XYZ file of C-alpha atoms in Angstrom:
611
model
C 112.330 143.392 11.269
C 114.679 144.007 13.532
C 115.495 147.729 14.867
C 118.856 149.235 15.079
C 118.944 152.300 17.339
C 122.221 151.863 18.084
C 125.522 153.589 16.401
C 129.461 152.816 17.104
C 131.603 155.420 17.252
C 135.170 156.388 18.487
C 136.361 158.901 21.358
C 139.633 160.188 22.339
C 140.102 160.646 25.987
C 140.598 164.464 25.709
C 137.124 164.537 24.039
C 135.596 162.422 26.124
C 136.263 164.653 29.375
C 135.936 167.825 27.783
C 131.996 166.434 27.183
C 132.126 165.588 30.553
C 133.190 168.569 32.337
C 131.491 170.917 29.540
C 134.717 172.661 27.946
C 133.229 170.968 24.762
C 131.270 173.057 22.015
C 130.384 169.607 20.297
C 129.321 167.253 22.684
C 127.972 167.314 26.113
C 127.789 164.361 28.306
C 124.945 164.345 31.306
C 124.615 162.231 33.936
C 121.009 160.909 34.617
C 119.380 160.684 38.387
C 119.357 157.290 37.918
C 123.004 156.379 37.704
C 125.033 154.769 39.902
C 127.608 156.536 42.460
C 131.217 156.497 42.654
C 131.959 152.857 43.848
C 135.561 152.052 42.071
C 138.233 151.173 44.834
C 141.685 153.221 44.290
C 143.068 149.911 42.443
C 140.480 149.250 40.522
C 140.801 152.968 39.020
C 144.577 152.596 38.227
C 144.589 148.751 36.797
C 141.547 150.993 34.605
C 144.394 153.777 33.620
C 147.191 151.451 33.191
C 144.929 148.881 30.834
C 144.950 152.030 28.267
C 148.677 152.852 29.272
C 149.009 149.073 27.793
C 146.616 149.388 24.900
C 144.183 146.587 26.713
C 140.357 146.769 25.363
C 138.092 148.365 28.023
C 134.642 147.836 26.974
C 132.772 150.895 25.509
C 130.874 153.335 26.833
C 127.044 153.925 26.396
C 125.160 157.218 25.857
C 121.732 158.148 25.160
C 121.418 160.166 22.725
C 118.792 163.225 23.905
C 118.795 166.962 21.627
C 120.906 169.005 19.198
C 120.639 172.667 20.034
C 123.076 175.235 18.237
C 125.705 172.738 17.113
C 126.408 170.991 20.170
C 125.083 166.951 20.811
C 123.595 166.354 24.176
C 123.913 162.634 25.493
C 123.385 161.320 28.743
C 125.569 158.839 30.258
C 124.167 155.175 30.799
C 127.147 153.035 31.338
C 130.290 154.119 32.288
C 130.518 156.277 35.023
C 133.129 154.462 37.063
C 135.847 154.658 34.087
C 134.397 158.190 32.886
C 135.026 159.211 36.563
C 138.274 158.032 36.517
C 139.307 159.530 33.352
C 138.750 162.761 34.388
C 140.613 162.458 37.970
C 143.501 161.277 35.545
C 143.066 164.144 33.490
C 143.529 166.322 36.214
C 146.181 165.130 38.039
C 147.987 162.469 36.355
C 151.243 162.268 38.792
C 148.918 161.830 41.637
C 150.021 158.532 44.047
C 146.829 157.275 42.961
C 147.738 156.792 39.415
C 151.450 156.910 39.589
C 153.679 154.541 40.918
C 157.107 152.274 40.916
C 155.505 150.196 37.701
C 155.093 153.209 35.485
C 158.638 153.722 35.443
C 160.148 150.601 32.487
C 163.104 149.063 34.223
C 165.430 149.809 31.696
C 164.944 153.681 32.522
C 165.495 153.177 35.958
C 168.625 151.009 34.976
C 170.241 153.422 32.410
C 169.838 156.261 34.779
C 171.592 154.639 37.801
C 174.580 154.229 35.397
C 174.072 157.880 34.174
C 174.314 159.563 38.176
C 175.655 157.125 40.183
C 176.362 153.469 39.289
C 176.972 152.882 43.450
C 173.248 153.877 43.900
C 170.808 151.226 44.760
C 168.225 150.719 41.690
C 165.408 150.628 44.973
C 166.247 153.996 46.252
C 166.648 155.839 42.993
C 163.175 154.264 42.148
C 161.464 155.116 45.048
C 163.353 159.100 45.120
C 161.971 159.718 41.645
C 158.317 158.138 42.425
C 158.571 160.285 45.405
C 159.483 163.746 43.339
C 156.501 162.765 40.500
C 153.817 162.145 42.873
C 154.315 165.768 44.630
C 154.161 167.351 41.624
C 150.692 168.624 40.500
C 151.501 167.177 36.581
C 153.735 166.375 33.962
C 154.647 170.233 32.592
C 157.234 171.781 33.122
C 155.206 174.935 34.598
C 154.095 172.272 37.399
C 157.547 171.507 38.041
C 158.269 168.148 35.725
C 161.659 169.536 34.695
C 165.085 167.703 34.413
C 166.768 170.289 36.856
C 164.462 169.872 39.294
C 164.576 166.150 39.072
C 168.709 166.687 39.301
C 168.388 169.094 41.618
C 165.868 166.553 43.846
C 168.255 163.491 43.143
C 171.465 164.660 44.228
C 169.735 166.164 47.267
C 167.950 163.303 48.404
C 170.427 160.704 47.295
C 173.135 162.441 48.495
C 175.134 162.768 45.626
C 177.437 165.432 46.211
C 177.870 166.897 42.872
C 178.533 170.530 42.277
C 176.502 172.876 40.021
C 178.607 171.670 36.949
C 177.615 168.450 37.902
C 173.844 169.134 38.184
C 173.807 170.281 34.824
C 175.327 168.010 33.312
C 172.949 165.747 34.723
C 170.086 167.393 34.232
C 171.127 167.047 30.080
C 171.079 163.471 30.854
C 167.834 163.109 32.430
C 165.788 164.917 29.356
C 165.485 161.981 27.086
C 164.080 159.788 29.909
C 161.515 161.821 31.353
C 160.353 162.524 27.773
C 160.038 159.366 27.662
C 157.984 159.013 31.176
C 156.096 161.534 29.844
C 154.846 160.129 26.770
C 153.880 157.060 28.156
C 151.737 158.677 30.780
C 149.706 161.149 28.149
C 146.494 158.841 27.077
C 144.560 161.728 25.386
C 144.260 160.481 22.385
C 143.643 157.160 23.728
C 140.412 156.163 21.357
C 137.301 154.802 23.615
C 135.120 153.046 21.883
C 131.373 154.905 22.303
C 127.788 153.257 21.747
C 125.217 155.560 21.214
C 121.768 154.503 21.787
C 118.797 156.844 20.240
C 116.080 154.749 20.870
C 113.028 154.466 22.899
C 113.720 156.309 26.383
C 111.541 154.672 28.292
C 114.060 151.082 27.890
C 116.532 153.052 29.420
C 116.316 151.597 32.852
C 116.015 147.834 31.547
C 119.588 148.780 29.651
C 120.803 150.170 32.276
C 120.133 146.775 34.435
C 121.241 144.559 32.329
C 124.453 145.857 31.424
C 125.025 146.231 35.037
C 124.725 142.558 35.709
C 128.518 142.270 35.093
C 131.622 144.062 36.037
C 131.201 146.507 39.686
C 127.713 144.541 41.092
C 125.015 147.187 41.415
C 123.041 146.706 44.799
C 119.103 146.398 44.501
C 118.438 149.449 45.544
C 120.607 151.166 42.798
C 118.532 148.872 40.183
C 115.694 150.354 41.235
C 116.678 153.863 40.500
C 116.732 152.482 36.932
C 113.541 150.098 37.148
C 111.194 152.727 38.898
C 111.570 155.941 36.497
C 108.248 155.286 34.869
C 106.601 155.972 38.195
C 104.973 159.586 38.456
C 107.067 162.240 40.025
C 105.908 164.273 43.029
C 106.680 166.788 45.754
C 108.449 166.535 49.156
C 107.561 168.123 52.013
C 110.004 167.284 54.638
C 113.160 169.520 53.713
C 115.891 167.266 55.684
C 114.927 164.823 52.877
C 115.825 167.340 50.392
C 118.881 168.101 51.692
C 120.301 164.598 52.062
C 118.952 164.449 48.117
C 121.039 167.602 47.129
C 124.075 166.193 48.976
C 124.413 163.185 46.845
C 124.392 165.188 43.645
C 126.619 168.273 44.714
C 128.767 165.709 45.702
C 128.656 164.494 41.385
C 129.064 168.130 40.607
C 131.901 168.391 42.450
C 133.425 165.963 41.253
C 133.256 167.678 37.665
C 129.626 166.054 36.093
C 126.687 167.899 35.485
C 123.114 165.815 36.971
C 120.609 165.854 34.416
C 118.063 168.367 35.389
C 119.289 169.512 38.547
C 118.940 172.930 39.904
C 121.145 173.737 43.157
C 119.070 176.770 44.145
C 116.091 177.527 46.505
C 114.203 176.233 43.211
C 115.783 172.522 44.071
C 113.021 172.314 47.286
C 109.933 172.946 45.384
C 110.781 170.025 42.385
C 109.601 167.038 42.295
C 111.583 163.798 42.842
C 111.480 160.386 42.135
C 110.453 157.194 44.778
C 113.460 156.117 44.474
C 114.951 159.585 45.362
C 112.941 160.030 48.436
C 113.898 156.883 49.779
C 117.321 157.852 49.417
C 116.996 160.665 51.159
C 115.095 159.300 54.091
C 117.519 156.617 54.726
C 120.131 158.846 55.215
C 118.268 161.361 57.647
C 116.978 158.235 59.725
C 120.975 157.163 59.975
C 122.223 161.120 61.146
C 118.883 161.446 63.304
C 119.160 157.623 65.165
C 122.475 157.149 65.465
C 122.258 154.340 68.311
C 119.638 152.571 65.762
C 121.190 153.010 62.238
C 125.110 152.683 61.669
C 125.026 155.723 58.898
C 128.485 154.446 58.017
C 127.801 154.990 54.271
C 129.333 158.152 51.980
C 126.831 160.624 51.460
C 126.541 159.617 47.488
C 126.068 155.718 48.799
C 122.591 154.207 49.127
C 121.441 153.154 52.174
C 119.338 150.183 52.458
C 117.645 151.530 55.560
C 114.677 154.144 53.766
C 113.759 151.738 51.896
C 113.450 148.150 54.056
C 111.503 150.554 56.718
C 109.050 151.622 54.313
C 108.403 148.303 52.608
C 107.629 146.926 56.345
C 105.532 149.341 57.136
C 103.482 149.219 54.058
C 103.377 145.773 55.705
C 104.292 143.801 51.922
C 107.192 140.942 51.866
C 110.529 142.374 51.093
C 110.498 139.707 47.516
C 107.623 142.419 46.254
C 109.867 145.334 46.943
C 110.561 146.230 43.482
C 106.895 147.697 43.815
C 107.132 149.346 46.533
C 105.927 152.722 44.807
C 102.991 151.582 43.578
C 101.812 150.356 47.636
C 103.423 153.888 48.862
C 101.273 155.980 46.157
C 97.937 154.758 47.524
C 98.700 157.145 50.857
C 99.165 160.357 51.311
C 103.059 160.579 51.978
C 103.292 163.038 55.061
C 100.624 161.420 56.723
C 102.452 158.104 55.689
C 105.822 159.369 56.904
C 104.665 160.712 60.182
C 103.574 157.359 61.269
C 106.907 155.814 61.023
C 108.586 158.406 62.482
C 106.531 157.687 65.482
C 106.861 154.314 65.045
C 111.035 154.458 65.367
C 110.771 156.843 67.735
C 108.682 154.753 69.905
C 111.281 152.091 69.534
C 114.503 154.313 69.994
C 112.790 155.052 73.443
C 112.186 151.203 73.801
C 115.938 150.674 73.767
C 118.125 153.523 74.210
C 118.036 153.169 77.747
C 120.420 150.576 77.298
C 122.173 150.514 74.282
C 123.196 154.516 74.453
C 124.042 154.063 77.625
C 127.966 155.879 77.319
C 128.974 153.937 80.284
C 131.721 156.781 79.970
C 133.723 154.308 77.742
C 136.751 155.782 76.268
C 136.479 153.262 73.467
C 134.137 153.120 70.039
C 131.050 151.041 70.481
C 129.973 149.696 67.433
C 126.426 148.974 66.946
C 125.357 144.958 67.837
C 122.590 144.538 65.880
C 121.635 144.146 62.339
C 119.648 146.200 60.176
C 116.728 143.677 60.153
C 116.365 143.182 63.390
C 115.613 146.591 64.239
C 113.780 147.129 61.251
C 111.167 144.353 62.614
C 110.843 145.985 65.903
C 109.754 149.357 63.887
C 107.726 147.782 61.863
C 105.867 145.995 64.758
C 105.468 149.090 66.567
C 103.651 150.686 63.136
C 101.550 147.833 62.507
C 100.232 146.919 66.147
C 99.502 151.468 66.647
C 98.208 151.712 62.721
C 95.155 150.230 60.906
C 95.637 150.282 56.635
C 94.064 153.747 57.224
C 97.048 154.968 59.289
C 94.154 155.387 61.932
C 95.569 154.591 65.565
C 94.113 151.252 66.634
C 91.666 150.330 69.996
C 93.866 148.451 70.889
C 97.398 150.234 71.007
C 97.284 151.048 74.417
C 97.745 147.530 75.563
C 99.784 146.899 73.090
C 102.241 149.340 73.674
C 102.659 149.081 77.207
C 103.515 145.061 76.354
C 105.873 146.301 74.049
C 107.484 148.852 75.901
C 108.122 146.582 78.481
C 109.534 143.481 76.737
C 110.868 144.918 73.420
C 114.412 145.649 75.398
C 114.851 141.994 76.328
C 113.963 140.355 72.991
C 116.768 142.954 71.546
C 119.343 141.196 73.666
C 118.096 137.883 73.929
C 118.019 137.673 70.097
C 121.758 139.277 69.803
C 123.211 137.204 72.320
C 121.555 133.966 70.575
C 122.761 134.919 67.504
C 119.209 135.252 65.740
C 119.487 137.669 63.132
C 122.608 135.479 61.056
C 121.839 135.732 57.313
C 119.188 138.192 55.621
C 116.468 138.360 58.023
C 114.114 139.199 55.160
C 111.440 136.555 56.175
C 112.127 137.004 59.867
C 111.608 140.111 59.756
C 108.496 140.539 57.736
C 106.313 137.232 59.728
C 107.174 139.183 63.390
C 104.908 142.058 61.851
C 101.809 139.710 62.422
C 103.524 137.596 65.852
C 102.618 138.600 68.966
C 106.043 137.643 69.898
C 108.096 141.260 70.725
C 104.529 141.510 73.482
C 105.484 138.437 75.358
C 107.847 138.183 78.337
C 110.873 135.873 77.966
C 110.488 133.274 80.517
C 113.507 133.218 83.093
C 113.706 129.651 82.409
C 114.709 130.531 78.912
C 117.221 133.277 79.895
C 119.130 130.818 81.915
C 119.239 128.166 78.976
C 120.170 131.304 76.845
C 123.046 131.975 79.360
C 124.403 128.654 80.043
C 124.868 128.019 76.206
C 126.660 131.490 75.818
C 128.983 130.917 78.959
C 129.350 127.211 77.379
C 129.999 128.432 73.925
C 132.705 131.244 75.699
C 134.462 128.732 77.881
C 135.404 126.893 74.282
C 137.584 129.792 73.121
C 141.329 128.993 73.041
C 142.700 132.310 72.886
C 146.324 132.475 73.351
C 147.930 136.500 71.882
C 145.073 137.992 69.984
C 142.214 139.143 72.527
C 138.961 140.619 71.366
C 136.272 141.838 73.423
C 132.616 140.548 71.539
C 130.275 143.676 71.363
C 127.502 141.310 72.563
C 129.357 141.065 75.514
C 129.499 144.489 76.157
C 125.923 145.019 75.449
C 125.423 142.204 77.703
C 127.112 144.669 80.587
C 125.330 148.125 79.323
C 121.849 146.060 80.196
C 123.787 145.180 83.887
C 125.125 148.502 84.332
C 122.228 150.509 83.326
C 120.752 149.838 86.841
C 124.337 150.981 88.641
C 126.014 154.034 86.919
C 124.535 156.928 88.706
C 123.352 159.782 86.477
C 126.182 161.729 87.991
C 128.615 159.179 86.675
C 127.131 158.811 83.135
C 127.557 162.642 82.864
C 130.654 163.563 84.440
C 134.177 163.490 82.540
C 135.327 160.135 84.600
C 136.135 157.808 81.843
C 135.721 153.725 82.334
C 136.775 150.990 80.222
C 135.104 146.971 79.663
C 138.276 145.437 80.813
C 139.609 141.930 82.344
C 139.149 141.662 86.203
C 141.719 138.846 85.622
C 144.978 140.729 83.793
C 145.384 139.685 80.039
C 148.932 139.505 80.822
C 148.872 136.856 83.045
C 146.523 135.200 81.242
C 148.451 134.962 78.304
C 151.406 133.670 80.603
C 149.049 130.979 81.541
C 147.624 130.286 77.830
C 151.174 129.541 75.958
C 150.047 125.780 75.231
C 145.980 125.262 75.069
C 144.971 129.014 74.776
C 142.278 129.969 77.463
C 138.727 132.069 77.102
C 140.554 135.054 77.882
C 137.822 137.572 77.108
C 134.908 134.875 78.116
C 131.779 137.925 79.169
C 132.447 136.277 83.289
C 135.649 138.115 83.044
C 134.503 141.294 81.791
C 133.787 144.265 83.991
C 133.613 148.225 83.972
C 136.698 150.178 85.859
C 138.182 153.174 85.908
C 140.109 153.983 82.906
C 143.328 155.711 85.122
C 142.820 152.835 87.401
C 142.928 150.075 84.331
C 145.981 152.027 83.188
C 148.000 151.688 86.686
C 147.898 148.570 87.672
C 148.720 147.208 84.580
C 148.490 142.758 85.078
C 147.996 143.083 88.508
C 144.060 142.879 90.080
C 143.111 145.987 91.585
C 143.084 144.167 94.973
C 146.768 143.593 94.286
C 147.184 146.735 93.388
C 145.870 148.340 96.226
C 148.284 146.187 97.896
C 151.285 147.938 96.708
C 149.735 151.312 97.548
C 149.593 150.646 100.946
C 152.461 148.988 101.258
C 154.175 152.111 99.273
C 152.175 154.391 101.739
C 150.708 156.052 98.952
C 147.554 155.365 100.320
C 146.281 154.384 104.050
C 144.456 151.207 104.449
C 141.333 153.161 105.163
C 141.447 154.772 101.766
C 142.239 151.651 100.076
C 139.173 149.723 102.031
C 136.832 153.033 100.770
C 138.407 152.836 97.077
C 137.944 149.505 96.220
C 134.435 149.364 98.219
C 133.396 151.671 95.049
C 135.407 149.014 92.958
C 133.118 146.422 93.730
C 130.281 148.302 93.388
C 130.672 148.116 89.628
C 132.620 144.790 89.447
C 130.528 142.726 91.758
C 133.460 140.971 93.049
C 134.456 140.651 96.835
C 138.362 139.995 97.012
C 138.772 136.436 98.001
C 136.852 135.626 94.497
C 140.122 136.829 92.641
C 142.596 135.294 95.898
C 144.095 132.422 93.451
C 145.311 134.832 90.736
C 147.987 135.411 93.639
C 148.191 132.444 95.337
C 147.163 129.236 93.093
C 146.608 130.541 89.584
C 146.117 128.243 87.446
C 143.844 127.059 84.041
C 141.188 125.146 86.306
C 140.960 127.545 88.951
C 140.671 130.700 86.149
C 137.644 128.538 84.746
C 136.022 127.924 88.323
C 136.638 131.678 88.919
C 134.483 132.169 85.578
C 131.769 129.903 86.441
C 131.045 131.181 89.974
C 131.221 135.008 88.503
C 128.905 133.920 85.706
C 125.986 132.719 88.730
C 126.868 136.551 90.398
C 126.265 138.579 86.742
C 123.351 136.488 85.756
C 121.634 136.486 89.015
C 122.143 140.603 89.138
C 120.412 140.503 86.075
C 117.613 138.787 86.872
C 117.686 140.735 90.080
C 117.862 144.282 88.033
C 115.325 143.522 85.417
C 113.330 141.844 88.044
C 112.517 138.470 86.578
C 111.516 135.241 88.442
C-alpha cells in the first residue's frame, strides 16, 4: 500500500515570513545545514515578486515537518529558499530598486496623472521622477514618507512645475486615489503560497531534496552532496580557520533573517561537530584566502567552492566519478594527520611556482590567475602521492623525487597553459598524472620551440583591428622572462610598470583599418615604465626620446643612459623598431614580430638554461 506522508496546505505571505524570521507563535520555519545558498540573480527575484503581483502559479514550497512544543509547529525548510529569501527582502523593503520599477506603475496611471499636473509633461520623465521618489523611500507608509504631498511636493520640484502652495495642494488631492492604487497592487501579504508538508521518514530527506532540485536554479555537485552525505557520522574539527570559514557561511543566513538548524554562534560553535560535507566547505575557502596566487577565491563567502573538495578526492588518490564517496575513503584516516599532508603537499607546490607567477612585476594592472583549477589540483596531488605512502608515511624515495619536481614542475605549468592543455574538465587528466612520472621529466628544448612556433603561428593569425586584448598567457609568458631581470630592488620599490606594445596601438590601428593586424601578438609585448608608457603616448620610446632632446628636456647623454635601462627590460636595440618611423608598414610590423620572437625565445632558453 502506498504511504502518504505528505499534506497540502495554504500560506499567506505575511505568515510565511513571520515563520521565517520567528515573529510567529504558530509556526517556525528552520533552515537545515544542508540547504542551498542564496544563488537567485536580482531579476530572477523580481520576475519571482511580480509573478504573484500577476497572480501567476509559483510552485509550492516544501517543509519537513520536525516537533510541536507549547503550541508552536517547527518545520524545516527543504525547497524553497530562493523564493522564501526573496519574500522576506520584499517584505522588508518593498520600494527598493530591486523590486520596484517603471512596469509596476499601469500606464493608464501614469497617463491620467500627466493630464492631472501638467498635460505639457513628457509621460518618460514623469515616469521616471515618480520611480525615482518610490525607490528612495524605505516603504509604502506614509510614516516612511509614501504620502501624496510629498509626491507633489517632489513633482513640481523636480519637474519644474512652478505651482504655488495652492497649487501643491490641490495636487496632492489629486494624487491620493492613484497611489492608493500603487499601493494596493504592491501589498502581496495575503498572497496564498501553496505549502507541502512532508512528515515522513527523515533520513529521505536528502534524496528529496535532490530530486526536486533537478529543475529550476541547477544545484552544483557539491551542494548535492550536502544533501546525499548527511547519513555519514558527524565529528570534530581541529583546525579553527576551518571553523571560521564554516560560521561565516551561516552568519551570513542569519543575517539575512533565517535561523540554521542547530547552530550555536558562540565559543560552543568550535567544539561541535560538523558534517564532511561541512569541512570541505570550510577548507576550500581557507585554501582560496591562504593561496591566493594558486586558488582564485572569487566566490561569496556562503558559495561552495569546488577547490576542498577536488584536493581531497586526489589526494585520497580515488577518480573524481567516485567522489560522491569521498567520506567514506576520508574516514579510514585520521583527519589532522590527513590534512597536514596536503597542506605540505600545496605548499610544496606554491613554492614550486610562485617564483614566477607572483612575481608583481610592479604592474599597475589586475592579473588574473592563468590556470585552471585542475591543473593545479594535479600538481598537488602529485606532490602528495610521490612524498606519501597509503599510510601517510613519507616515502624512500621522495628525495629524488622532489628535487625532479622542484625543478621541472614550473615549466610543465607554462608549457601546458600556453598549449592550451587544461580545455574542458580535466577530471581524467588530472587524476592519471597522479601515477605519471610526467611533472619529473624535463621538457625537451626541441619541444619548447615546436610549442613556440605554433603559439607565434597561432598569434600572427589574429586580425585585430579596434578592440585590443592582452592574453594572460602572454603575460605569464613574460613573468617567466622577467623573473630573471627585475632586480629585487625593483620588485619592491613603488616604481610601477605596465605589459604594453613596444609598437604603439595607435599606429597600429592606423595601419589595421582593412585586414586587422596581431596587434597584441606576445613578440610585441614588453614591460615599461608606467609614467614612461603614459608620455609618449603612439610614439616608441626611441622616438620619444627623440623629442626630448630635441626639446632640450633632456641631454643626449641622459637619453643614451635612459633608454640603455629601456632595453634592459625590452630587449630591443633601436634600429629593430627604425621602420615604425621610416617604412611602417603590415609586412615589415610582421618581420619586426618574427625577429623579436627568435630574441624572447632564445632569452628564455638562455634564462632557464635549456639546450
Amino acid at each position: 500500500m502506498i504511504k502518504n506522508h505528505t499534506k497540502t496546505d495554504n500560506w499567506s505571505v505575511e505568515n510565511l515570513v513571520n515563520a521565517i524570521t520567528d515573529n510567529s507563535n504558530k509556526n517556525k520555519i528552520l533552515i537545515p545545514k544542508f540547504q542551498r545558498t542564496l544563488v537567485w540573480r536580482p531579476n530572477q527575484k523580481k520576475e519571482f515578486v511580480d509573478s504573484i503581483k500577476n497572480g501567476f502559479p509559483i510552485g509550492a514550497l516544501l517543509l519537513y515537518k520536525t516537533k510541536t512544543e507549547s503550541d508552536i509547529t517547527y518545520y524545516t525548510l527543504i525547497d524553497g529558499l530562493q523564493r522564501s529569501t526573496t519574500l522576506k527582502q520584499y517584505s522588508e523593503a518593498p520600494t527598493s530598486d530591486l523590486f520596484f520599477d517603471d512596469t509596476n506603475i499601469e500606464t493608464s496611471i501614469i497617463k491620467d496623472l500627466k493630464n492631472l499636473i501638467d498635460n505639457t509633461v513628457e509621460i518618460e520623465d514623469l515616469t521616471e521622477c515618480i520611480v525615482k521618489w518610490i525607490t528612495s523611500l524605505k516603504g509604502f507608509e506614509e510614516s516612511k514618507g509614501f504620502s501624496s504631498f510629498s509626491l507633489s511636493d517632489h513633482l513640481n520640484e523636480t519637474l519644474e512645475l512652478n505651482k504655488d502652495l495652492s497649487g501643491i495642494k490641490e495636487m496632492t488631492q489629486k494624487l491620493v486615489p492613484y497611489l492608493e492604487k500603487i499601493k494596493d497592487d504592491s501589498n502581496i501579504s495575503s498572497f496564498s503560497i501553496p505549502i507541502l508538508i512532508y512528515s515522513g521518514p527523515e533520513e529521505n530527506l536528502p534524496t528529496i531534496f535532490e530530486r526536486l532540485n533537478s529543475r529550476g536554479t541547477q544545484l552544483s555537485k557539491y551542494q548535492i552532496y550536502a544533501a546525499a552525505w548527511q547519513h555519514y557520522e558527524l565529528f570534530t574539527i581541529s583546525n579553527t580557520e576551518i571553523i571560521d570559514k564554516i560560521k561565516k557561511k551561516y552568519e551570513l543566513l542569519i543575517e539575512e533573517g533565517y535561523e540554521v538548524e542547530n547552530y550555536d554562534g558562540s565559543k560552543k560553535f568550535y567544539t561541535t561537530k560538523f558534517s564532511k560535507f561541512e569541512y570541505l566547505f570550510g577548507l576550500g575557502k581557507l585554501l582560496a584566502d591562504k593561496y591566493v596566487y594558486l586558488f582564485s577565491g572569487n566566490s561569496k563567502s556562503e558559495q561552495e567552492d569546488s577547490i576542498g573538495f577536488n584536493i581531497t578526492n586526489i589526494c585520497l588518490g580515488k577518480p573524481f566519478s567516485e567522489m560522491n564517496l569521498l567520506p567514506k575513503f576520508l574516514a579510514e584516516y585520521k583527519l589532522e594527520d590527513f590534512e597536514k599532508c596536503i597542506f605540505n603537499s600545496i605548499e610544496f607546490v606554491n613554492d614550486c611556482l610562485k617564483g614566477q607567477i607572483a612575481l608583481k612585476m610592479n604592474t599597475t594592472k589586475r592579473i588574473s590567475i592563468v590556470h585552471t583549477e585542475m591543473q593545479i589540483v594535479s600538481m598537488i596531488g602529485k606532490a602528495f602521492h610521490s612524498r606519501y605512502d597509503e599510510n601517510l608515511k613519507e616515502k624512500d624515495n621522495w628525495k629524488d623525487s622532489k628535487t625532479k619536481l622542484k625543478k621541472n614542475l614550473k615549466f610543465h605549468y607554462l608549457f601546458d597553459i600556453l598549449k592550451e592543455s587544461w580545455k574542458g574538465s580535466g577530471d581524467t587528466r588530472a587524476y592519471n598524472l597522479i601515477t605519471s612520472d610526467r611533472y619529473e621529466n624535463e621538457i625537451s628544448k626541441k619541444q619548447w620551440e615546436n610549442l613556440f612556433e605554433e603559439w607565434l603561428e597561432n598569434d600572427l593569425l589574429k586580425k585585430e583591428k579596434t578592440r585590443v586584448n592582452i592574453k594572460d598567457s602572454s603575460i605569464l609568458f613574460y613573468k617567466y622572462l622577467y623573473t630573471h631581470t627585475l632586480s629585487a630592488y625593483e620588485e619592491l620599490s613603488d616604481k610601477s610598470f605596465d605589459i604594453e606594445h613596444l609598437v604603439p596601438v595607435g599606429r597600429l590601428k592606423a595601419l589595421a583599418t582593412d585586414n586587422g593586424l596581431p596587434i597584441s601578438a606576445f613578440p610585441n609585448l614588453c614591460l615599461l615604465d608606467s609614467n614612461l608608457n603614459r608620455k609618449k603616448g603612439d610614439e616608441t620610446y626611441y622616438e620619444h626620446y627623440d623629442k626630448l632632446i630635441e626639446k632640450e628636456e633632456k641631454t643626449e647623454e641622459q637619453a643614451k643612459i635612459e633608454l640603455k635601462n629601456i632595453e634592459g627590460y625590452s630587449f630591443t636595440e633601436e634600429n629593430d623598431l627604425e621602420f615604425v618611423k621610416t617604412d611602417f608598414t603590415s609586412e615589415n610590423y610582421v618581420t619586426f614580430l618574427k625577429n623579436r620572437f627568435n630574441v624572447v625565445t632564445e632569452k628564455f632558453y638562455e634564462h632557464y638554461e635549456i639546450k
